[in-house]
GROMACS .gro file of C-alpha atoms in nm:
model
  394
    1UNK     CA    1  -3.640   0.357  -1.907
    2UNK     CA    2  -3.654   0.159  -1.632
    3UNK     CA    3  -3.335   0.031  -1.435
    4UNK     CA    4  -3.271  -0.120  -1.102
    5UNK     CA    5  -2.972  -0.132  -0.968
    6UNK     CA    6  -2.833  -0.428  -0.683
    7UNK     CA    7  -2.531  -0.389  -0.411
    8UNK     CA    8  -2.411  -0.548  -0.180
    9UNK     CA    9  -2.413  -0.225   0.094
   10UNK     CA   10  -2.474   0.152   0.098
   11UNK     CA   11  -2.182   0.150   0.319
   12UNK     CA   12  -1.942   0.459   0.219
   13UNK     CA   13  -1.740   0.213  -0.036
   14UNK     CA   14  -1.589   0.318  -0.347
   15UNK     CA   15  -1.881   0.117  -0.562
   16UNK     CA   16  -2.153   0.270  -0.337
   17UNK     CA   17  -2.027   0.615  -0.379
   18UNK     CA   18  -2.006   0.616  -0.785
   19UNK     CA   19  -2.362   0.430  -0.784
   20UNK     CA   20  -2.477   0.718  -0.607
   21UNK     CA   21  -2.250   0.929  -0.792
   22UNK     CA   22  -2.444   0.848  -1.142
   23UNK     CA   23  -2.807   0.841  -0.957
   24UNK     CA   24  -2.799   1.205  -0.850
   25UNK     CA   25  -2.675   1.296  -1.229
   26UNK     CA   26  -2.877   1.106  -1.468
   27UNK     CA   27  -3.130   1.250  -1.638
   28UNK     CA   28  -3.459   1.167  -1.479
   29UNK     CA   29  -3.671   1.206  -1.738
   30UNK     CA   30  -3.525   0.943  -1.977
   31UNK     CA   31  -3.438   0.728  -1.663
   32UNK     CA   32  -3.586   0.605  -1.341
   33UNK     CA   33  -3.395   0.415  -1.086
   34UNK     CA   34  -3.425   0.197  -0.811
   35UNK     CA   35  -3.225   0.014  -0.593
   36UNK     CA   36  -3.175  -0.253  -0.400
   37UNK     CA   37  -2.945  -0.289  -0.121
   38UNK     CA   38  -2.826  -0.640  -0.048
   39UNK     CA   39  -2.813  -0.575   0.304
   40UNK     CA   40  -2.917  -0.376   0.553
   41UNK     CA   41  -2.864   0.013   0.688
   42UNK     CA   42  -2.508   0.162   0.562
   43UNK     CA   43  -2.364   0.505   0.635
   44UNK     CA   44  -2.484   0.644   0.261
   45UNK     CA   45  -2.827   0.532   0.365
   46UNK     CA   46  -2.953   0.878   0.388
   47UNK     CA   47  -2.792   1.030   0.087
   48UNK     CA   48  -2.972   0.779  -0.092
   49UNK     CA   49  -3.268   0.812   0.048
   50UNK     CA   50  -3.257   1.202  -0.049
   51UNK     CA   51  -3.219   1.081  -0.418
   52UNK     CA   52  -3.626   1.035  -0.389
   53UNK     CA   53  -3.596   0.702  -0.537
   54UNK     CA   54  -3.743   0.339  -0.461
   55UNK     CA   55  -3.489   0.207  -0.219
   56UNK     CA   56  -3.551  -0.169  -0.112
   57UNK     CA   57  -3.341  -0.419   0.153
   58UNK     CA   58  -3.320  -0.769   0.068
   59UNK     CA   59  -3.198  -0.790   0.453
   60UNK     CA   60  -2.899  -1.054   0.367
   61UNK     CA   61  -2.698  -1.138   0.670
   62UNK     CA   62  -2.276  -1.191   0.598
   63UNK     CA   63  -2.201  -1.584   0.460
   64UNK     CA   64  -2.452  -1.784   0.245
   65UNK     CA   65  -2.795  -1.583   0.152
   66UNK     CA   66  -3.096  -1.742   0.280
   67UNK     CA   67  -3.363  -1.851   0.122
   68UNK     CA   68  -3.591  -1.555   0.254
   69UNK     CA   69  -3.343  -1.269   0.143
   70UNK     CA   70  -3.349  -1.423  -0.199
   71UNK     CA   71  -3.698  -1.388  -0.223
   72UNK     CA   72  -3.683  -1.006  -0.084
   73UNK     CA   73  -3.468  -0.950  -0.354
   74UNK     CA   74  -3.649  -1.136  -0.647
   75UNK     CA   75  -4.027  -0.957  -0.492
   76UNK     CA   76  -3.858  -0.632  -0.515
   77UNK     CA   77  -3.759  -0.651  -0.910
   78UNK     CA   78  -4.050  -0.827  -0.997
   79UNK     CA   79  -4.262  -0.550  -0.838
   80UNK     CA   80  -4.009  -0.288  -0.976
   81UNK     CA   81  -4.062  -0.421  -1.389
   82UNK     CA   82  -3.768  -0.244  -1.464
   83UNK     CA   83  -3.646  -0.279  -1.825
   84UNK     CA   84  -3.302  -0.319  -1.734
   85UNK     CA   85  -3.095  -0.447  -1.405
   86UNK     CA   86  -2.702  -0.316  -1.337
   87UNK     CA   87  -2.538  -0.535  -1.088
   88UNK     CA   88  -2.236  -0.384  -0.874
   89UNK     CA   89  -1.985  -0.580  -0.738
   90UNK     CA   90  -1.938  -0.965  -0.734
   91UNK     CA   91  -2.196  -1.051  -0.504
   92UNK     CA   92  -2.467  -0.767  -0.673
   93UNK     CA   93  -2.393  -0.920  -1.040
   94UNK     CA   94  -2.436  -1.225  -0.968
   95UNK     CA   95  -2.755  -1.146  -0.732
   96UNK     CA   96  -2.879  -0.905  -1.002
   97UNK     CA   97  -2.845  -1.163  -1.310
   98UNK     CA   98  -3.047  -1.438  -1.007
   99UNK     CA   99  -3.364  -1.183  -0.989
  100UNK     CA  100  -3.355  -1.081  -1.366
  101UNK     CA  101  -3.415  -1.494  -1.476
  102UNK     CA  102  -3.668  -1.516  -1.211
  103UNK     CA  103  -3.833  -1.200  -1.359
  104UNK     CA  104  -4.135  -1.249  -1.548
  105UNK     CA  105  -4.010  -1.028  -1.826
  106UNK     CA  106  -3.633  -1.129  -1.783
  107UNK     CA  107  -3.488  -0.796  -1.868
  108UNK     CA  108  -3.162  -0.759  -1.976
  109UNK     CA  109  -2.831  -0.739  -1.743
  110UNK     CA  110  -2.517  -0.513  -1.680
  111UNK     CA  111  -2.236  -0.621  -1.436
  112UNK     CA  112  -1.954  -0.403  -1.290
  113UNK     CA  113  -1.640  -0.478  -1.158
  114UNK     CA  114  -1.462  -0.253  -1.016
  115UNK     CA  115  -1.132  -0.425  -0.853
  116UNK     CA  116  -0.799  -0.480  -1.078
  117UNK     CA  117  -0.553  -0.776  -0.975
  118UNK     CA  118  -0.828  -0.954  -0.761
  119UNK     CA  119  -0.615  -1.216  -0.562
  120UNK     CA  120  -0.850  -1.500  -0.456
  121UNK     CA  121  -0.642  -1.611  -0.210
  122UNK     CA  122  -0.702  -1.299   0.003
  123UNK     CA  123  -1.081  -1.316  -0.029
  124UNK     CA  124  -1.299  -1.516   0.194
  125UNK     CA  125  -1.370  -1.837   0.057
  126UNK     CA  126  -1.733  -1.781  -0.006
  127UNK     CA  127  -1.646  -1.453  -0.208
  128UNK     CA  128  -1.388  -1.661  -0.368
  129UNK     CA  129  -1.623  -1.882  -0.518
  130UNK     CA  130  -1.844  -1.602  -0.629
  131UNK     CA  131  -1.533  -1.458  -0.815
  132UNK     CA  132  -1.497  -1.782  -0.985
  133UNK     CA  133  -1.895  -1.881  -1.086
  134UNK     CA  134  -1.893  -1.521  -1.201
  135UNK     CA  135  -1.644  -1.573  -1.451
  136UNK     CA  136  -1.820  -1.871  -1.613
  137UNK     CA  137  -2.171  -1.701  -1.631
  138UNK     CA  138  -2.025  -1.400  -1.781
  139UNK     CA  139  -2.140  -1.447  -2.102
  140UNK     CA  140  -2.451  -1.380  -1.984
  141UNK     CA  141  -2.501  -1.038  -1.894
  142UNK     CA  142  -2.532  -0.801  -2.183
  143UNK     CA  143  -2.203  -0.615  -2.107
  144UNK     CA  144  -1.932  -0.598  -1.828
  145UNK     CA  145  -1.862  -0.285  -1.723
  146UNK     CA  146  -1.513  -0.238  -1.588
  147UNK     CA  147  -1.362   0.100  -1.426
  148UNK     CA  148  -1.033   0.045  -1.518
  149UNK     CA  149  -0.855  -0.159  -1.851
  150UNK     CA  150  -0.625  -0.348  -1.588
  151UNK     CA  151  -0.904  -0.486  -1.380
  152UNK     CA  152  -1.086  -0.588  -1.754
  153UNK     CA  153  -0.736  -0.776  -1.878
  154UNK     CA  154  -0.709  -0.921  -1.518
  155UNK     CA  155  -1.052  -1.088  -1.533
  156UNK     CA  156  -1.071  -1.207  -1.867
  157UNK     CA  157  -0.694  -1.332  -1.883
  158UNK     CA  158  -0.675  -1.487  -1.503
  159UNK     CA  159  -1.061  -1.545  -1.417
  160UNK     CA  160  -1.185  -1.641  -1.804
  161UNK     CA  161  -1.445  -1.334  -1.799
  162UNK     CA  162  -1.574  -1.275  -2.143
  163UNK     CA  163  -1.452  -0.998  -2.288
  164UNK     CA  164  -1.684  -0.952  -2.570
  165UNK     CA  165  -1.893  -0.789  -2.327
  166UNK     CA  166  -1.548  -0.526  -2.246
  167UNK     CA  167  -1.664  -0.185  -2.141
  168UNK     CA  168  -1.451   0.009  -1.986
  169UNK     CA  169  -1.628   0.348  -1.807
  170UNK     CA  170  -1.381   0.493  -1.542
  171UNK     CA  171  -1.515   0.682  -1.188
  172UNK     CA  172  -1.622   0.997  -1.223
  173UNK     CA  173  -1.581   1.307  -0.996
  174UNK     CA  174  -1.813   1.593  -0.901
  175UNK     CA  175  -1.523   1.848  -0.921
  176UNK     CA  176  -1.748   2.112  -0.765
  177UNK     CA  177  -1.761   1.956  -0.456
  178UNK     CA  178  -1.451   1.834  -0.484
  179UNK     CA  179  -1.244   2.155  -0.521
  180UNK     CA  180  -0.940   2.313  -0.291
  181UNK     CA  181  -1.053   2.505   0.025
  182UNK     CA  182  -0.868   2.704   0.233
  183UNK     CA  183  -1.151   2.698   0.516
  184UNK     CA  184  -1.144   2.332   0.520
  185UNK     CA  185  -0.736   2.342   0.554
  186UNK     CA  186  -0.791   2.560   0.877
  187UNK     CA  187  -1.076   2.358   1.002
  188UNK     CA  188  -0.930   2.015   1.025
  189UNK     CA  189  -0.585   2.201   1.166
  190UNK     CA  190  -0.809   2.334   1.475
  191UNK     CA  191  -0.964   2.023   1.485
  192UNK     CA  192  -0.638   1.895   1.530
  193UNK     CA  193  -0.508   2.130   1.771
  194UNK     CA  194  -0.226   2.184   1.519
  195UNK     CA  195  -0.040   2.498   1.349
  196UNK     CA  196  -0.193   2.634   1.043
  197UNK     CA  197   0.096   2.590   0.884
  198UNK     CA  198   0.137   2.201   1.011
  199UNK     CA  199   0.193   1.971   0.693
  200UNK     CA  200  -0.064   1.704   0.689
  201UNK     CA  201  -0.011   1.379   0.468
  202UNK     CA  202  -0.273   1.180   0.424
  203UNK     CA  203  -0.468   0.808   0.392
  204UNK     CA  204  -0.861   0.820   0.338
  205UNK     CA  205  -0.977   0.452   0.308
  206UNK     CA  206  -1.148   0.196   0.542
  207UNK     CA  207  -0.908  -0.015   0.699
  208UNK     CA  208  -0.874  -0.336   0.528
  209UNK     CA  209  -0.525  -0.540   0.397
  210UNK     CA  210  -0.604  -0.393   0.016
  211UNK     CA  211  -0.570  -0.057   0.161
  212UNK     CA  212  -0.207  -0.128   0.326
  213UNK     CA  213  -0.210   0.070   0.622
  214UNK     CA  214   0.093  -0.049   0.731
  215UNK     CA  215   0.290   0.026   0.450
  216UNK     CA  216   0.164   0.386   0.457
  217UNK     CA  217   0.259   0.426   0.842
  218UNK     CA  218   0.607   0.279   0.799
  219UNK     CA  219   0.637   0.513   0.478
  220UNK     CA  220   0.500   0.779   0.756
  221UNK     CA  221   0.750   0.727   0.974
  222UNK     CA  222   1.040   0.746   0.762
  223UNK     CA  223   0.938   1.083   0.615
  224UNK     CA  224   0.868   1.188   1.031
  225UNK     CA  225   1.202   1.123   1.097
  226UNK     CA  226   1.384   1.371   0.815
  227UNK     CA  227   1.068   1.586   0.871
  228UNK     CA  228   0.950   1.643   1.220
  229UNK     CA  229   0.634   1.876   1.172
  230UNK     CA  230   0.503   1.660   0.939
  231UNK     CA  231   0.136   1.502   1.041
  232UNK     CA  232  -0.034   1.194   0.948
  233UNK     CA  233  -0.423   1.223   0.905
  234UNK     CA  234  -0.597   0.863   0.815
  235UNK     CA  235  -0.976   0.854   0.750
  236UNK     CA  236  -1.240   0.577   0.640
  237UNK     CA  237  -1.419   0.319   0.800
  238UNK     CA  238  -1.263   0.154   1.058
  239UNK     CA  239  -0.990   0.408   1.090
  240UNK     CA  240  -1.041   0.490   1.459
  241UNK     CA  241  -0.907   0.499   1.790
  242UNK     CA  242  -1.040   0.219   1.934
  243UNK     CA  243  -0.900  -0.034   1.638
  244UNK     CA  244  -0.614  -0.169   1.853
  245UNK     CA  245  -0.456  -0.325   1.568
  246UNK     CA  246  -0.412   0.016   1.356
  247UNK     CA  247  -0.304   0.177   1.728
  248UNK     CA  248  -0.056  -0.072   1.745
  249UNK     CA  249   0.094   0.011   1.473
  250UNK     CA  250   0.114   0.367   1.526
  251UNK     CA  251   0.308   0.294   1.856
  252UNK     CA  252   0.533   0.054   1.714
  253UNK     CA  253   0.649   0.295   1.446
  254UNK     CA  254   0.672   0.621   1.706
  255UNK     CA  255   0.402   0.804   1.556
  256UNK     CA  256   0.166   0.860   1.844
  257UNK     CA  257   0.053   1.240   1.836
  258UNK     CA  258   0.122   1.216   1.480
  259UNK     CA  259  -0.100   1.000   1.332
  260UNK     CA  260  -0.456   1.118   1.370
  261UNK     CA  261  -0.724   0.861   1.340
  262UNK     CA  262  -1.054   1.041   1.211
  263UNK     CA  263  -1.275   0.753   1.157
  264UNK     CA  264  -1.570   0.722   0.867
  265UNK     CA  265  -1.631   1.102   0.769
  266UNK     CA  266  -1.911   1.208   0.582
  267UNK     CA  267  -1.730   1.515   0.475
  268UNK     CA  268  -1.452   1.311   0.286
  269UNK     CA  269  -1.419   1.626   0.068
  270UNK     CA  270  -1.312   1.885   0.300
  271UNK     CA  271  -1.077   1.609   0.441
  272UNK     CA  272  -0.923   1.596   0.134
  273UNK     CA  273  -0.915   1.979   0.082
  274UNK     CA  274  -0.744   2.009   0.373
  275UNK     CA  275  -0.429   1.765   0.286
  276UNK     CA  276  -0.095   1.856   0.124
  277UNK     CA  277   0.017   1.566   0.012
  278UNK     CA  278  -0.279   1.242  -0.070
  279UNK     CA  279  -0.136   0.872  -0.071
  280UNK     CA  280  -0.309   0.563  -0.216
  281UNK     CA  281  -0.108   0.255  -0.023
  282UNK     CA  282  -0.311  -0.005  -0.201
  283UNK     CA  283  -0.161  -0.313  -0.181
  284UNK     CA  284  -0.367  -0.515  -0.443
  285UNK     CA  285  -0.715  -0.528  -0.617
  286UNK     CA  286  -0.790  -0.152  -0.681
  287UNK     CA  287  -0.898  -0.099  -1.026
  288UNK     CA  288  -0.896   0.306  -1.017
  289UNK     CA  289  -0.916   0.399  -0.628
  290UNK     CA  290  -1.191   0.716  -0.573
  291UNK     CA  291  -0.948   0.822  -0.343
  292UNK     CA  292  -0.703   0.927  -0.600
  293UNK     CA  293  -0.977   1.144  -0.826
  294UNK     CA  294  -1.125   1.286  -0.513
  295UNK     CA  295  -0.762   1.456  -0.360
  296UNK     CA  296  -0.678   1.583  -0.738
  297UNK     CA  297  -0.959   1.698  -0.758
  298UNK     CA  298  -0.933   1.889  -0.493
  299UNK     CA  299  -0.570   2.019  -0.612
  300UNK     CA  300  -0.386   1.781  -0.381
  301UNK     CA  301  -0.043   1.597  -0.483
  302UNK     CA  302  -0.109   1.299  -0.497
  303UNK     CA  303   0.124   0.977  -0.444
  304UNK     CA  304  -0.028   0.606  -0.549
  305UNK     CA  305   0.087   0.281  -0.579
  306UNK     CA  306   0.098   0.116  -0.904
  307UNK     CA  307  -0.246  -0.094  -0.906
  308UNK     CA  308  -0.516  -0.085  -1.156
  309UNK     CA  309  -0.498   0.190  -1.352
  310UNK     CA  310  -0.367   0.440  -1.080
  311UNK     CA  311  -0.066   0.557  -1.301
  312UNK     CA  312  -0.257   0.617  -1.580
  313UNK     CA  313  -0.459   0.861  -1.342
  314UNK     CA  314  -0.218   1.007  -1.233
  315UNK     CA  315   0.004   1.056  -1.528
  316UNK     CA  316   0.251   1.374  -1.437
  317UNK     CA  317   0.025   1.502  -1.210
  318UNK     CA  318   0.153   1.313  -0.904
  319UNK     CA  319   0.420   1.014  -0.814
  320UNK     CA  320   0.326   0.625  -0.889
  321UNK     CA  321   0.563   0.374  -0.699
  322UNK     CA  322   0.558   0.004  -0.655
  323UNK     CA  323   0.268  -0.144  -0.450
  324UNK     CA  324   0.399  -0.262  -0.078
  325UNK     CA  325   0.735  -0.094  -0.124
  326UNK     CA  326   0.740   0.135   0.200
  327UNK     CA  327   1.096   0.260   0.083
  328UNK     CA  328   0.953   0.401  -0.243
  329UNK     CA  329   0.636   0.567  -0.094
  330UNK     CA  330   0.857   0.723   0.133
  331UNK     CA  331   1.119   0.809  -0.133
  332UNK     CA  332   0.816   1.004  -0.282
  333UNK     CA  333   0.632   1.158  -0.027
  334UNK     CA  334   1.016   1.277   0.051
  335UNK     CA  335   1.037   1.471  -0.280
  336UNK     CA  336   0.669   1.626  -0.229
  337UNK     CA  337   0.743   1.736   0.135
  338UNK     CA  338   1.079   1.885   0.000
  339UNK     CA  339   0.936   2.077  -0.276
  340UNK     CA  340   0.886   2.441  -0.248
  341UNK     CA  341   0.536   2.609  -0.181
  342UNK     CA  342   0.460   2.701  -0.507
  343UNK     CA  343   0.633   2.419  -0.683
  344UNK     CA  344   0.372   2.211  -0.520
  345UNK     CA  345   0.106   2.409  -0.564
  346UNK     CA  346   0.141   2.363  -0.913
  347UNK     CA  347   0.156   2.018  -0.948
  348UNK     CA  348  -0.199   1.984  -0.718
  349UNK     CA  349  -0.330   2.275  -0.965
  350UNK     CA  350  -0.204   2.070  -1.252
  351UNK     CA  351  -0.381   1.711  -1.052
  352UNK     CA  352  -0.696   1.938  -1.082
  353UNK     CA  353  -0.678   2.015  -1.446
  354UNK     CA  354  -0.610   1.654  -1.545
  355UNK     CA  355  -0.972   1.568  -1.362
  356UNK     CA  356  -1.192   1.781  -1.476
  357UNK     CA  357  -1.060   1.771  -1.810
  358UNK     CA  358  -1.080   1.386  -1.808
  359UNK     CA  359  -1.289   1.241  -1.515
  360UNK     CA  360  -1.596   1.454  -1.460
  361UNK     CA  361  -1.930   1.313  -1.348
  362UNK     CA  362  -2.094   1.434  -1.606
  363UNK     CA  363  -1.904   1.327  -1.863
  364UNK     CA  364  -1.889   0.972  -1.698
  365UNK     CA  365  -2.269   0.936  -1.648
  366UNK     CA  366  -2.341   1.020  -2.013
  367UNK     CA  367  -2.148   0.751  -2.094
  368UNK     CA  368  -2.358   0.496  -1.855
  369UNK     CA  369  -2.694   0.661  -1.980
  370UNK     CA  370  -2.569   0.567  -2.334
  371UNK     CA  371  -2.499   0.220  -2.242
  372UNK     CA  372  -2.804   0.151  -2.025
  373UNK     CA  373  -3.025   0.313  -2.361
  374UNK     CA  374  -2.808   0.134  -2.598
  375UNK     CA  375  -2.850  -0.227  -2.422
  376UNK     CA  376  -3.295  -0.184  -2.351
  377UNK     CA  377  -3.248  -0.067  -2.723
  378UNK     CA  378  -3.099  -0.366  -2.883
  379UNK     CA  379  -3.059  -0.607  -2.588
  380UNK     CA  380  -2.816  -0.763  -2.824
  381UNK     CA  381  -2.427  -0.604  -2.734
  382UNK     CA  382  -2.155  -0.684  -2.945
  383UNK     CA  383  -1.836  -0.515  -2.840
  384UNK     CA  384  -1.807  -0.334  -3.175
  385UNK     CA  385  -2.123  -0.223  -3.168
  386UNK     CA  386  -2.075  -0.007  -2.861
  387UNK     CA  387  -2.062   0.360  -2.918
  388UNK     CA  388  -1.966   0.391  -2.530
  389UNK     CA  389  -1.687   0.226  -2.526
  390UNK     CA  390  -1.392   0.397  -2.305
  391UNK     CA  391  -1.025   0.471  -2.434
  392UNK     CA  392  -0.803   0.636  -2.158
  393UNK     CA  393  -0.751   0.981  -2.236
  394UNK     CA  394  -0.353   1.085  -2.367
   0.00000   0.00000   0.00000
């Protein structure tokens, strides 16, 4: 079976890493893949070019597609025949389900969102837009797939998506690379020039206003001020030393030679082995953050705000508070820092459990193989026909 797969990026993004997520598990020999990257270049170039798979560029620039990048991305399916084509993302569905009805064989179409209370008045205006035609086509693709039931209810209730064509598969976590380390905690420490014993607290996400940086570093500095050897370690793209914006905040809330800007890391699992305590500060528009799965996984507390279907990750494996409530997060990171050792130690042990018993890549991509074979099958979803369909767990 034949599927191609189109994205906006390969840029280290929460969508690009479960794409490539369910590429390097499926089964190859019921399933070849393809993709095509809206864009050009992307820091998870490589890792998908290590897959071994057809990898093509439509070479879009940012604003309105031109006519020539439209027609790199139609060639490419056409030449590609695949028997199936899974959009990612706004932009990707809507570019997928473009290519598929210029296809000579029109093959059937999958969408996937993967955001939760998308605000359109925070998006450009030209991703706005897309938001918004997306929602009246949506009866066309053969079925919607969502990674988290908020983010489903939000778009069919707010942004009239159809949901007949519900399915709800959730991200998925490769829990062996994903596990605790010791090594990696006394790596990033020396990196750091700090104590083995320092307490690092951490924010792995590119720097963007869903991401709320500067509710995490105000939540930072309260907890610096009852706890003075705590450390603040922020990763993702964008999350550097020369942003002056994110430096300037780190001044204005006293946290210089606390707050340690590591930049886009291609080891974002040792990072994560190496925290105490995780944080997801999203503000808005998360449907289930990566970030959160990746730090339990790697039996790290984890503290998130309350968007998409974070809590229900979560569950009592961590602390959920309000989304841009700095007084809260810090409330909660409070209780975590306070805890004894082994208290704490539990609780990641417990995160751990609650992922691989629930959120495993494997387990995920069986549920997209069935979905992909189920739609070239029939080409003819119903929601209660699907087999796949996802109930959270407990």
């Amino acid at each position: 079976m034949k599927i191609i797969h189109v994205i906006t990026s390969l840029q280290a993004h929460g969508a690009q890493m479960m794409l490539y997520r369910v590429l390097s598990r499926m089964d190859r020999t019921r399933f070849e893949n393809a993709v095509v990257s809206l864009t050009d270049g992307g820091s998870l170039k490589e890792k998908f070019e290590a897959l071994n798979l057809p990898l093509f560029s439509a070479g879009m620039k940012a604003g309105m597609p031109t006519p020539a990048a439209v027609y790199r991305l139609v060639r490419a399916v056409r030449r590609y025949e695949p028997e199936l084509v899974q959009g990612w993302m706004y932009h990707g569905n809507l570019a997928a389900q473009l290519a598929a009805r210029l296809s000579a064989n029109r093959p059937p179409v999958v969408w996937n969102i993967r955001t939760s209370n998308c605000d359109l008045k925070e998006e450009k205006p030209f991703t706005a837009a897309i938001i918004k035609l997306g929602g009246k086509l949506s009866q066309w693709p053969k079925a919607i797939v969502n990674n988290s039931t908020a983010g489903a209810l939000n778009h069919e209730e707010r942004l009239g998506y159809c949901a007949l064509s519900r399915v709800v598969i959730p991200n998925g976590f490769d829990t062996d690379l994903f596990a605790p380390s010791d090594e990696a905690r006394i790596a990033l420490r020396s990196q750091l020039g700090l104590s083995e014993d320092a307490f690092l607290i951490g924010l792995v996400g590119r720097f963007h206003p869903v991401k709320d940086h500067a509710c995490f570093l105000r939540a930072a500095a309260m907890v610096s001020n009852k706890y003075p050897h705590t450390h603040f370690v922020l990763a993702g793209e964008g999350v550097y030393e020369g942003n002056r914006e994110l430096r300037e905040m780190i001044e204005g809330f006293a946290l210089s030679g606390r707050a340690h800007l590591l930049g886009e890391r291609r080891d974002v699992h040792r990072v994560h082995a190496a925290l105490d305590v995780a944080v997801s500060s999203s503000a808005f528009g998360e449907g289930f953050p990566n970030v959160i799965g990746e730090a339990m996984s790697c039996g790290v507390p984890t503290v998130a705000t309350d968007v998409g279907d974070s809590s229900l990750v979560v569950a009592d494996a961590g602390r959920v508070v309000p989304p841009r409530n700095a007084g809260a997060l810090a409330n909660a990171l409070l209780e975590l820092v306070g805890m004894a050792g082994e208290q704490r130690r539990e609780l990641g042990s417990k995160a751990r459990r609650r992922i691989i018993e629930n959120y495993s890549i494997d387990t995920i991509v069986s549920r997209y193989e069935s979905l992909y074979q189920q739609v070239i099958s029939t080409c003819n979803i119903k929601e209660g026909d699907l087999n796949v369909r996802y109930r959270w767990f407990g």
